[in-house]
Tab-separated table of C-alpha atoms in Angstrom:
chain	number	residue	atom	x	y	z
K	1	MET	CA	-5.096	-35.373	24.739
K	2	ILE	CA	-2.297	-32.877	24.147
K	3	ARG	CA	-4.728	-30.336	22.708
K	4	ASP	CA	-7.100	-30.598	25.690
K	5	GLY	CA	-4.177	-30.557	28.120
K	6	LEU	CA	-2.772	-27.384	26.557
K	7	ALA	CA	-6.180	-25.710	26.777
K	8	ARG	CA	-6.427	-26.497	30.509
K	9	ILE	CA	-2.873	-25.234	31.179
K	10	LEU	CA	-3.469	-21.950	29.342
K	11	GLU	CA	-6.962	-21.372	30.746
K	12	GLY	CA	-5.479	-21.934	34.203
K	13	ASP	CA	-3.187	-18.974	33.474
K	14	SER	CA	-6.182	-16.764	32.535
K	15	PHE	CA	-5.893	-17.122	28.746
K	16	THR	CA	-8.952	-17.476	26.517
K	17	VAL	CA	-8.382	-20.554	24.368
K	18	GLU	CA	-9.967	-21.937	21.198
K	19	THR	CA	-9.025	-25.399	19.936
K	20	ALA	CA	-9.190	-26.965	16.477
K	21	LYS	CA	-8.960	-30.690	15.762
K	22	SER	CA	-7.319	-30.228	12.332
K	23	GLY	CA	-5.509	-27.710	10.177
K	24	HIS	CA	-8.617	-27.198	8.026
K	25	VAL	CA	-10.737	-26.314	11.068
K	26	ALA	CA	-7.991	-23.999	12.354
K	27	ILE	CA	-7.918	-22.085	9.060
K	28	GLU	CA	-11.705	-21.603	9.206
K	29	HIS	CA	-11.226	-20.043	12.671
K	30	LEU	CA	-8.434	-17.810	11.324
K	31	GLN	CA	-10.679	-16.592	8.525
K	32	GLN	CA	-13.324	-15.486	11.026
K	33	LYS	CA	-11.407	-13.804	13.888
K	34	GLU	CA	-8.027	-12.497	15.028
K	35	PHE	CA	-5.791	-14.384	17.484
K	36	ASP	CA	-2.879	-13.197	19.639
K	37	LEU	CA	-0.984	-16.495	19.470
K	38	ILE	CA	-1.250	-19.818	17.643
K	39	ILE	CA	0.151	-23.152	18.838
K	40	THR	CA	0.189	-25.963	16.283
K	41	ASP	CA	1.523	-29.490	16.078
K	42	LEU	CA	3.921	-30.264	13.235
K	43	LYS	CA	2.728	-33.753	12.228
K	44	MET	CA	-1.053	-33.848	11.686
K	45	PRO	CA	-3.294	-35.848	9.330
K	46	GLY	CA	-4.621	-33.988	6.286
K	47	MET	CA	-2.655	-30.768	6.691
K	48	SER	CA	0.765	-30.390	8.301
K	49	GLY	CA	1.839	-27.728	10.752
K	50	PHE	CA	3.954	-26.116	8.023
K	51	GLU	CA	0.866	-25.742	5.815
K	52	VAL	CA	-1.021	-24.162	8.717
K	53	LEU	CA	1.947	-21.865	9.316
K	54	GLY	CA	1.829	-20.727	5.680
K	55	ALA	CA	-1.849	-19.841	6.020
K	56	VAL	CA	-1.221	-17.969	9.289
K	57	LYS	CA	1.546	-15.898	7.715
K	58	THR	CA	-0.930	-14.773	5.041
K	59	LEU	CA	-4.176	-14.447	7.001
K	60	GLN	CA	-2.678	-13.000	10.201
K	61	PRO	CA	0.972	-12.163	9.462
K	62	ASP	CA	1.612	-10.439	12.805
K	63	THR	CA	0.391	-13.395	14.881
K	64	PRO	CA	3.223	-15.452	16.467
K	65	VAL	CA	3.255	-19.244	16.052
K	66	ILE	CA	4.721	-21.872	18.380
K	67	MET	CA	5.389	-25.242	16.723
K	68	ILE	CA	5.122	-28.487	18.724
K	69	THR	CA	6.723	-31.711	17.556
K	70	GLY	CA	7.796	-35.095	18.801
K	71	PHE	CA	10.381	-35.346	16.028
K	72	ALA	CA	13.242	-33.415	17.563
K	73	THR	CA	15.619	-33.058	14.639
K	74	VAL	CA	17.804	-30.014	14.144
K	75	GLU	CA	16.702	-29.780	10.494
K	76	THR	CA	13.018	-29.592	11.462
K	77	ALA	CA	13.714	-26.922	14.083
K	78	VAL	CA	15.708	-24.816	11.613
K	79	GLU	CA	13.023	-25.167	8.925
K	80	ALA	CA	10.290	-24.186	11.392
K	81	MET	CA	12.149	-21.055	12.487
K	82	LYS	CA	12.998	-20.198	8.872
K	83	ASN	CA	9.328	-20.425	7.907
K	84	GLY	CA	8.242	-17.945	10.548
K	85	THR	CA	7.593	-19.676	13.881
K	86	VAL	CA	8.696	-17.621	16.872
K	87	ASP	CA	9.469	-20.705	18.946
K	88	TYR	CA	9.689	-24.465	18.879
K	89	ILE	CA	8.990	-26.992	21.637
K	90	VAL	CA	9.559	-30.738	21.742
K	91	LYS	CA	7.124	-33.267	23.218
K	92	PRO	CA	6.972	-34.141	26.047
K	93	PHE	CA	7.051	-30.752	27.784
K	94	THR	CA	5.979	-29.420	31.179
K	95	PRO	CA	3.252	-26.819	31.829
K	96	GLU	CA	5.955	-24.424	33.020
K	97	GLN	CA	7.880	-24.769	29.737
K	98	ILE	CA	4.912	-24.046	27.492
K	99	LEU	CA	3.725	-21.104	29.644
K	100	GLU	CA	7.208	-19.593	29.535
K	101	LYS	CA	7.273	-19.799	25.732
K	102	VAL	CA	3.726	-18.395	25.432
K	103	HIS	CA	4.518	-15.364	27.612
K	104	LEU	CA	7.761	-14.758	25.723
K	105	ALA	CA	6.021	-14.952	22.320
K	106	LEU	CA	3.286	-12.535	23.402
K	107	GLU	CA	5.869	-10.109	24.777
K	108	GLN	CA	7.763	-10.198	21.478
K	109	ARG	CA	4.533	-9.514	19.583
K	110	LYS	CA	3.727	-6.573	21.840
K	111	ASN	CA	7.126	-5.022	21.128
K	112	SER	CA	7.133	-5.733	17.385
K	113	VAL	CA	6.559	-2.942	14.880
K	114	GLU	CA	3.777	-3.304	12.315
K	115	ASP	CA	4.866	-4.030	8.774
K	116	LEU	CA	5.126	-0.411	7.615
K	117	TYR	CA	6.051	-1.353	4.056
K	118	VAL	CA	2.724	-3.073	3.382
K	119	LYS	CA	0.793	-0.317	5.163
K	120	LYS	CA	2.560	2.361	3.143
K	121	GLU	CA	1.903	0.488	-0.106
K	122	ILE	CA	-1.802	0.182	0.691
K	123	ASP	CA	-2.306	3.714	2.055
K	124	CYS	CA	-0.737	5.456	-0.945
K	125	HIS	CA	-2.466	3.401	-3.657
K	126	HIS	CA	-5.142	5.050	-5.764
K	127	GLY	CA	-5.140	1.793	-7.674
K	128	PHE	CA	-3.326	-1.506	-7.523
K	129	ASP	CA	-1.838	-2.762	-10.760
K	130	GLN	CA	-4.955	-2.572	-12.973
K	131	PHE	CA	-7.416	-2.133	-10.103
K	132	ILE	CA	-8.866	1.338	-9.575
K	133	GLY	CA	-10.308	2.323	-6.205
K	134	GLU	CA	-9.606	3.884	-2.817
K	135	SER	CA	-12.623	2.525	-0.907
K	136	ARG	CA	-12.211	0.615	2.344
K	137	GLU	CA	-13.344	-2.552	0.547
K	138	MET	CA	-10.602	-2.224	-2.080
K	139	GLN	CA	-7.949	-1.375	0.525
K	140	LYS	CA	-8.705	-4.792	2.079
K	141	VAL	CA	-8.291	-6.427	-1.334
K	142	TYR	CA	-4.933	-4.683	-1.932
K	143	ARG	CA	-3.636	-5.712	1.479
K	144	ARG	CA	-4.672	-9.332	1.004
K	145	ILE	CA	-2.969	-9.406	-2.425
K	146	MET	CA	0.269	-8.079	-0.911
K	147	GLN	CA	0.095	-10.625	1.900
K	148	VAL	CA	-0.632	-13.670	-0.236
K	149	ALA	CA	1.859	-12.711	-2.963
K	150	ALA	CA	4.679	-13.320	-0.485
K	151	THR	CA	3.622	-16.959	0.046
K	152	ASP	CA	2.934	-20.109	-1.948
K	153	SER	CA	-0.372	-20.770	-0.159
K	154	THR	CA	-3.238	-21.693	-2.485
K	155	VAL	CA	-5.660	-18.796	-3.038
K	156	LEU	CA	-9.388	-19.021	-3.779
K	157	ILE	CA	-10.737	-15.811	-5.345
K	158	THR	CA	-14.499	-15.384	-5.142
K	159	GLY	CA	-16.666	-12.673	-6.617
K	160	GLU	CA	-19.437	-11.954	-9.076
K	161	SER	CA	-18.817	-11.889	-12.807
K	162	GLY	CA	-17.007	-8.710	-13.809
K	163	THR	CA	-15.363	-7.961	-10.447
K	164	GLY	CA	-11.834	-8.639	-11.730
K	165	LYS	CA	-10.891	-12.111	-10.515
K	166	GLU	CA	-8.226	-12.612	-13.182
K	167	LEU	CA	-6.845	-9.127	-12.485
K	168	ALA	CA	-6.457	-10.147	-8.828
K	169	ALA	CA	-4.681	-13.367	-9.820
K	170	ARG	CA	-2.307	-11.451	-12.091
K	171	ALA	CA	-1.631	-8.903	-9.314
K	172	ILE	CA	-0.719	-11.746	-6.945
K	173	HIS	CA	1.689	-13.158	-9.537
K	174	LYS	CA	3.183	-9.764	-10.414
K	175	ASN	CA	3.938	-8.985	-6.758
K	176	SER	CA	5.383	-12.420	-5.983
K	177	SER	CA	8.898	-13.874	-6.255
K	178	ARG	CA	7.562	-15.909	-9.218
K	179	ARG	CA	6.948	-12.799	-11.346
K	180	ASP	CA	9.705	-13.726	-13.842
K	181	PHE	CA	8.146	-17.150	-14.477
K	182	PRO	CA	4.942	-17.904	-16.455
K	183	PHE	CA	1.441	-16.838	-15.470
K	184	VAL	CA	-0.877	-19.416	-17.048
K	185	ALA	CA	-4.654	-18.846	-17.021
K	186	VAL	CA	-7.164	-21.624	-17.701
K	187	ASP	CA	-10.881	-20.933	-18.233
K	188	CYS	CA	-12.475	-24.129	-16.948
K	189	THR	CA	-15.780	-23.298	-18.697
K	190	ALA	CA	-14.265	-22.878	-22.154
K	191	LEU	CA	-13.067	-26.454	-22.631
K	192	ALA	CA	-14.935	-29.737	-22.905
K	193	GLU	CA	-14.256	-32.183	-20.070
K	194	ASN	CA	-11.883	-34.454	-22.019
K	195	LEU	CA	-9.981	-31.449	-23.384
K	196	LEU	CA	-9.697	-29.831	-19.952
K	197	GLU	CA	-7.987	-32.885	-18.481
K	198	SER	CA	-5.591	-33.026	-21.422
K	199	GLU	CA	-4.880	-29.288	-21.123
K	200	LEU	CA	-4.125	-29.508	-17.397
K	201	PHE	CA	-2.137	-32.739	-17.235
K	202	GLY	CA	-0.913	-33.182	-20.825
K	203	HIS	CA	-1.062	-36.346	-22.920
K	204	VAL	CA	1.165	-38.810	-24.706
K	205	LYS	CA	1.015	-39.198	-28.469
K	206	GLY	CA	-1.596	-41.802	-29.444
K	207	SER	CA	-3.175	-41.953	-25.980
K	208	PHE	CA	-6.600	-41.127	-27.473
K	209	THR	CA	-8.195	-40.345	-30.834
K	210	GLY	CA	-6.808	-37.048	-32.063
K	211	ALA	CA	-3.656	-37.154	-29.890
K	212	MET	CA	-1.333	-36.701	-32.874
K	213	GLN	CA	1.616	-35.633	-30.752
K	214	THR	CA	2.748	-35.507	-27.131
K	215	LYS	CA	1.452	-32.403	-25.363
K	216	MET	CA	2.827	-30.810	-22.201
K	217	GLY	CA	0.112	-30.023	-19.631
K	218	LEU	CA	-0.407	-26.538	-18.230
K	219	PHE	CA	0.803	-27.647	-14.790
K	220	MET	CA	4.206	-28.102	-16.423
K	221	VAL	CA	3.918	-25.017	-18.644
K	222	ALA	CA	3.379	-22.956	-15.470
K	223	ASP	CA	6.276	-24.647	-13.635
K	224	GLY	CA	8.016	-22.087	-11.430
K	225	GLY	CA	5.184	-19.587	-11.897
K	226	THR	CA	1.466	-19.245	-11.213
K	227	LEU	CA	-1.394	-21.410	-12.522
K	228	PHE	CA	-4.780	-19.666	-12.484
K	229	LEU	CA	-7.863	-21.890	-12.704
K	230	ASP	CA	-10.799	-19.610	-13.520
K	231	GLU	CA	-14.339	-20.831	-12.725
K	232	VAL	CA	-12.995	-23.950	-11.029
K	233	SER	CA	-16.575	-24.805	-9.962
K	234	ASN	CA	-17.234	-26.089	-13.512
K	235	ILE	CA	-14.784	-28.998	-13.259
K	236	SER	CA	-16.433	-32.433	-13.149
K	237	LEU	CA	-16.156	-34.652	-10.080
K	238	ALA	CA	-13.856	-37.050	-11.957
K	239	THR	CA	-11.400	-34.271	-12.876
K	240	GLN	CA	-11.724	-32.811	-9.382
K	241	ALA	CA	-10.374	-36.107	-7.976
K	242	LYS	CA	-7.379	-35.980	-10.330
K	243	LEU	CA	-6.775	-32.316	-9.548
K	244	LEU	CA	-6.823	-33.039	-5.810
K	245	ARG	CA	-4.319	-35.883	-6.214
K	246	ALA	CA	-2.024	-33.653	-8.285
K	247	LEU	CA	-2.112	-30.891	-5.653
K	248	GLN	CA	-1.460	-33.313	-2.806
K	249	GLU	CA	1.437	-35.108	-4.522
K	250	ARG	CA	2.752	-32.091	-6.470
K	251	GLN	CA	2.998	-34.407	-9.465
K	252	VAL	CA	0.987	-35.033	-12.638
K	253	THR	CA	0.841	-38.062	-14.916
K	254	PRO	CA	-0.008	-37.183	-18.543
K	255	ILE	CA	-2.927	-39.062	-20.125
K	256	GLY	CA	-1.526	-42.282	-21.521
K	257	GLY	CA	1.726	-41.811	-19.599
K	258	THR	CA	3.158	-44.025	-16.864
K	259	GLN	CA	5.696	-41.761	-15.183
K	260	PRO	CA	4.558	-38.913	-12.908
K	261	VAL	CA	6.263	-35.541	-13.398
K	262	SER	CA	6.866	-33.111	-10.509
K	263	PHE	CA	5.857	-29.467	-10.775
K	264	ASN	CA	6.374	-26.295	-8.736
K	265	ILE	CA	3.546	-23.781	-9.063
K	266	HIS	CA	1.554	-21.253	-7.051
K	267	LEU	CA	-2.082	-22.236	-7.562
K	268	VAL	CA	-4.759	-19.542	-7.680
K	269	ALA	CA	-8.365	-20.606	-8.323
K	270	ALA	CA	-11.478	-18.477	-8.862
K	271	THR	CA	-15.235	-18.934	-8.931
K	272	ASN	CA	-18.401	-16.851	-9.010
K	273	ARG	CA	-20.351	-19.666	-7.312
K	274	ASN	CA	-20.579	-20.662	-3.637
K	275	LEU	CA	-18.377	-23.751	-3.365
K	276	LYS	CA	-19.609	-24.471	0.178
K	277	THR	CA	-23.149	-24.786	-1.187
K	278	MET	CA	-21.886	-27.016	-3.982
K	279	VAL	CA	-20.134	-29.216	-1.410
K	280	ALA	CA	-23.438	-29.560	0.471
K	281	GLU	CA	-25.201	-30.442	-2.811
K	282	GLY	CA	-22.549	-33.058	-3.644
K	283	THR	CA	-21.364	-31.330	-6.829
K	284	PHE	CA	-17.973	-30.270	-5.484
K	285	ARG	CA	-15.535	-32.370	-3.451
K	286	GLU	CA	-15.149	-31.238	0.162
K	287	ASP	CA	-11.484	-32.275	0.337
K	288	LEU	CA	-10.691	-30.260	-2.816
K	289	TYR	CA	-12.596	-27.269	-1.403
K	290	PHE	CA	-10.428	-27.350	1.738
K	291	ARG	CA	-7.304	-27.698	-0.405
K	292	LEU	CA	-8.246	-24.665	-2.539
K	293	ASN	CA	-9.661	-22.434	0.189
K	294	ILE	CA	-6.444	-21.978	2.178
K	295	ILE	CA	-6.448	-18.212	1.605
K	296	PRO	CA	-9.799	-16.719	0.540
K	297	LEU	CA	-9.899	-13.443	-1.401
K	298	ASP	CA	-13.393	-12.037	-1.884
K	299	LEU	CA	-13.816	-9.267	-4.467
K	300	PRO	CA	-16.647	-6.841	-3.633
K	301	PRO	CA	-19.275	-6.064	-6.282
K	302	LEU	CA	-19.237	-2.489	-7.574
K	303	ARG	CA	-22.554	-1.688	-5.856
K	304	GLU	CA	-20.779	-2.194	-2.500
K	305	ARG	CA	-18.003	0.293	-3.287
K	306	LYS	CA	-19.904	3.175	-4.865
K	307	GLY	CA	-17.296	5.662	-3.626
K	308	ASP	CA	-14.906	4.360	-6.295
K	309	ILE	CA	-17.222	5.224	-9.194
K	310	PRO	CA	-15.923	8.819	-9.752
K	311	LEU	CA	-12.338	7.456	-9.867
K	312	LEU	CA	-13.319	4.691	-12.276
K	313	VAL	CA	-15.254	7.110	-14.490
K	314	ARG	CA	-12.334	9.550	-14.759
K	315	HIS	CA	-9.804	6.776	-15.418
K	316	PHE	CA	-11.755	4.995	-18.164
K	317	MET	CA	-13.026	8.216	-19.760
K	318	ASN	CA	-9.411	9.353	-20.199
K	319	LYS	CA	-8.454	5.922	-21.538
K	320	PHE	CA	-11.219	5.814	-24.148
K	321	MET	CA	-10.829	9.484	-25.141
K	322	GLU	CA	-7.205	8.746	-25.994
K	323	GLU	CA	-8.131	5.569	-27.906
K	324	VAL	CA	-11.001	7.198	-29.842
K	325	GLY	CA	-9.204	10.524	-30.357
K	326	LYS	CA	-11.820	12.704	-28.655
K	327	ASP	CA	-11.218	15.617	-26.290
K	328	LEU	CA	-14.179	15.759	-23.881
K	329	ARG	CA	-14.410	18.202	-20.977
K	330	GLY	CA	-16.054	15.642	-18.718
K	331	ILE	CA	-19.392	14.168	-17.722
K	332	SER	CA	-22.555	16.010	-16.782
K	333	PRO	CA	-23.725	15.983	-13.123
K	334	GLU	CA	-26.937	14.179	-14.213
K	335	ALA	CA	-24.963	11.444	-15.970
K	336	MET	CA	-22.603	11.059	-12.999
K	337	GLN	CA	-25.506	10.863	-10.554
K	338	PHE	CA	-27.140	8.262	-12.783
K	339	LEU	CA	-23.948	6.171	-12.771
K	340	GLU	CA	-23.629	6.481	-8.997
K	341	ASN	CA	-27.202	5.256	-8.464
K	342	TYR	CA	-26.961	2.312	-10.864
K	343	SER	CA	-26.379	-1.073	-9.213
K	344	TYR	CA	-24.222	-2.717	-11.934
K	345	PRO	CA	-25.267	-6.348	-12.311
K	346	GLY	CA	-22.219	-6.642	-14.610
K	347	ASN	CA	-19.935	-4.863	-12.105
K	348	VAL	CA	-16.828	-2.965	-13.286
K	349	ARG	CA	-16.922	-4.696	-16.668
K	350	GLU	CA	-20.383	-3.197	-17.294
K	351	LEU	CA	-19.236	0.287	-16.229
K	352	VAL	CA	-16.209	0.073	-18.549
K	353	ASN	CA	-18.375	-0.960	-21.513
K	354	THR	CA	-20.879	1.806	-20.720
K	355	LEU	CA	-18.154	4.484	-20.638
K	356	GLU	CA	-16.578	3.286	-23.887
K	357	ARG	CA	-19.993	3.512	-25.576
K	358	ALA	CA	-20.649	6.950	-24.053
K	359	VAL	CA	-17.312	8.375	-25.227
K	360	VAL	CA	-17.962	7.148	-28.774
K	361	LEU	CA	-21.581	8.419	-28.856
K	362	ALA	CA	-21.043	11.824	-27.172
K	363	GLU	CA	-21.781	14.566	-29.728
K	364	GLY	CA	-20.820	17.575	-27.603
K	365	ASP	CA	-17.820	18.015	-25.337
K	366	VAL	CA	-19.613	16.567	-22.282
K	367	ILE	CA	-21.046	13.066	-21.818
K	368	GLN	CA	-24.790	13.325	-21.212
K	369	LYS	CA	-27.101	10.859	-19.490
K	370	GLU	CA	-28.596	9.690	-22.801
K	371	ASN	CA	-25.090	8.751	-24.067
K	372	LEU	CA	-24.898	6.045	-21.392
K	373	GLU	CA	-27.749	4.076	-23.018
K	374	LEU	CA	-28.445	1.993	-19.943
K	375	GLY	CA	-32.154	2.068	-20.714
K	376	ASP	CA	-35.187	1.954	-18.452
K	377	SER	CA	-33.672	-0.924	-16.508
K	378	ALA	CA	-31.625	1.671	-14.647
K	379	GLU	CA	-34.756	2.786	-12.822
K	380	LEU	CA	-35.122	-0.735	-11.457
K	381	CYS	CA	-31.415	-0.869	-10.710
K	382	SER	CA	-31.554	2.315	-8.655
K	383	THR	CA	-33.852	0.545	-6.205
K	384	GLY	CA	-31.607	-2.500	-6.128
K	385	PHE	CA	-34.225	-4.676	-7.869
K	386	ASP	CA	-32.386	-5.286	-11.173
K	387	GLY	CA	-35.420	-7.127	-12.531
K	388	PHE	CA	-34.543	-10.111	-10.352
K	389	VAL	CA	-37.331	-11.994	-8.578
K	390	PRO	CA	-36.192	-14.020	-5.542
K	391	THR	CA	-37.097	-17.697	-5.490
K	392	SER	CA	-36.443	-18.472	-1.811
K	393	ALA	CA	-37.133	-16.903	1.562
K	394	GLU	CA	-33.388	-16.392	2.087
K	395	ALA	CA	-33.024	-14.622	-1.277
K	396	LEU	CA	-36.045	-12.423	-0.478
K	397	LYS	CA	-34.551	-11.509	2.901
K	398	GLU	CA	-31.242	-10.589	1.274
K	399	MET	CA	-32.952	-8.474	-1.403
K	400	LYS	CA	-35.018	-6.594	1.216
K	401	ARG	CA	-31.850	-5.878	3.188
K	402	HIS	CA	-30.123	-4.658	0.041
K	403	ILE	CA	-32.998	-2.347	-0.929
K	404	ARG	CA	-33.212	-0.998	2.635
K	405	ASP	CA	-29.472	-0.269	2.721
K	406	ARG	CA	-29.605	1.442	-0.661
K	407	SER	CA	-32.550	3.611	0.413
K	408	VAL	CA	-30.788	4.690	3.612
K	409	GLU	CA	-27.619	5.421	1.652
K	410	SER	CA	-29.536	7.657	-0.782
K	411	VAL	CA	-31.031	9.672	2.081
K	412	GLU	CA	-27.648	9.991	3.815
K	413	LYS	CA	-25.979	11.107	0.584
K	414	ALA	CA	-28.642	13.776	-0.055
K	415	PHE	CA	-28.321	14.894	3.589
K	416	VAL	CA	-24.542	15.495	3.512
K	417	ILE	CA	-24.423	17.007	0.016
K	418	ASN	CA	-27.224	19.423	0.915
K	419	ALA	CA	-25.411	20.380	4.114
K	420	LEU	CA	-22.171	20.997	2.213
K	421	LYS	CA	-23.929	23.129	-0.389
K	422	ARG	CA	-25.569	25.244	2.338
K	423	SER	CA	-22.192	25.804	4.008
K	424	ASN	CA	-20.350	26.591	0.751
K	425	TRP	CA	-18.599	23.192	0.903
K	426	ASN	CA	-16.981	23.871	4.275
K	427	ILE	CA	-16.933	20.545	6.145
K	428	SER	CA	-16.567	22.051	9.647
K	429	ARG	CA	-19.482	24.430	9.119
K	430	ALA	CA	-21.641	21.705	7.528
K	431	ALA	CA	-21.040	19.423	10.525
K	432	GLU	CA	-21.867	22.211	12.974
K	433	GLU	CA	-25.080	23.204	11.159
K	434	THR	CA	-26.340	19.609	11.128
K	435	GLY	CA	-25.526	19.083	14.807
K	436	MET	CA	-22.815	16.497	14.123
K	437	LEU	CA	-19.250	16.294	15.348
K	438	ARG	CA	-16.764	17.006	12.543
K	439	PRO	CA	-15.057	13.550	12.802
K	440	ASN	CA	-18.454	11.831	12.581
K	441	PHE	CA	-19.441	13.960	9.579
K	442	GLN	CA	-16.137	13.137	7.867
K	443	THR	CA	-16.617	9.433	8.591
K	444	MET	CA	-20.037	9.571	6.906
K	445	LEU	CA	-18.501	11.325	3.880
K	446	LYS	CA	-15.821	8.653	3.615
K	447	ARG	CA	-18.294	5.774	4.013
K	448	LEU	CA	-20.522	7.227	1.277
K	449	GLY	CA	-17.523	7.842	-0.979
K	450	ILE	CA	-18.194	11.586	-1.174
K	451	SER	CA	-15.269	13.876	-1.877
K	452	VAL	CA	-15.732	17.667	-1.754
K	453	LYS	CA	-13.284	17.820	-4.657
K	454	ASP	CA	-15.558	15.634	-6.825
K	455	TYR	CA	-18.815	17.419	-5.958
K	456	PHE	CA	-17.695	21.031	-5.711
K	457	GLY	CA	-19.404	23.256	-8.204
K	458	LYS	CA	-22.076	20.769	-9.306
């Protein structure tokens, strides 16, 4: 009733309003679009207003929040303001009171200055901790890491194998206030089910065959720091239920124990599978999915950030030359073009392995195409096929879109490089000769990841 009443009051004052019946639904909205103002109740089933506030401060940090409550205690008001709400209103309230607070909050937002520190950090980064890349896709990743590192909101990192999910988790920890406490990583695929439960929650001596001594679980080992659950999709439904209970109660009971033990961690989970699909199939608990997916962080595959390949090549060539003790002048244009056209089913990990092999095998002072040893499969990869045959109409549609995009990108890249060569690498002249405005030409260069500095003289 209050939610519908608020919507009518605000719509009557010419605001566009979206409503959500729970914190989980609200967070799904926040993940999909930007809002100018958020109004949330404090006491709600499933997820409290404070939990929603934490997600807002990470997903949309500049968006003001007004907290509504019927529990008018000074402590609650102080805690709400301390956690980032711009205002606080007690039920019952009049339409005039809520409209006054809404207009005031929006005016404050209009006059606020953007967080220049984060922007400066992101704009000046050629890499972020161990990440290498300047592409628009990686700038989004860096910004999200900076935002989420300042909170204790649970993070779900998604991405294909080899995209750097553990690197992202470590970057979150390193940039957080928990950096001086442990970072504990658990590979959920590497342990058998009974061992995984014992590793996470601990066990008491004699609680099962082989339990020769009491063992502290990793929830407690990570106390004060960050616990990273890699490939969380591989946990069984039984362990998922226990994990959910531990996250809700912030306590664990060791196997064979009777007394729960409290913990204080920042949980970061990762998966290369679609958990929403698993929820629909009944292989992953929906309530655990909502609990993990407070702040999503999606890592782009390397084929979607091709502009970063020259940076990655230079960085890892220098690294492996130093390790191997070789002094190479560089990489041939043919080899670089080959690497730029390859679609990397193994992502950055595959590129790193390829460059290490090439540095070792190079016989001259320049890495040649044959030193890469990617084989004939690279011809398939350059079309985006990768030897993969789709098994559903949806997969076929996605593959056709991918191949079409790659083909268009190849034509666009040849177009701009040819224009630059004809104009002696002068961007203004190249734009004029092709009939394009200079800003549009530069935008195309940036989107394709083409730098005159990288291509000059090839």
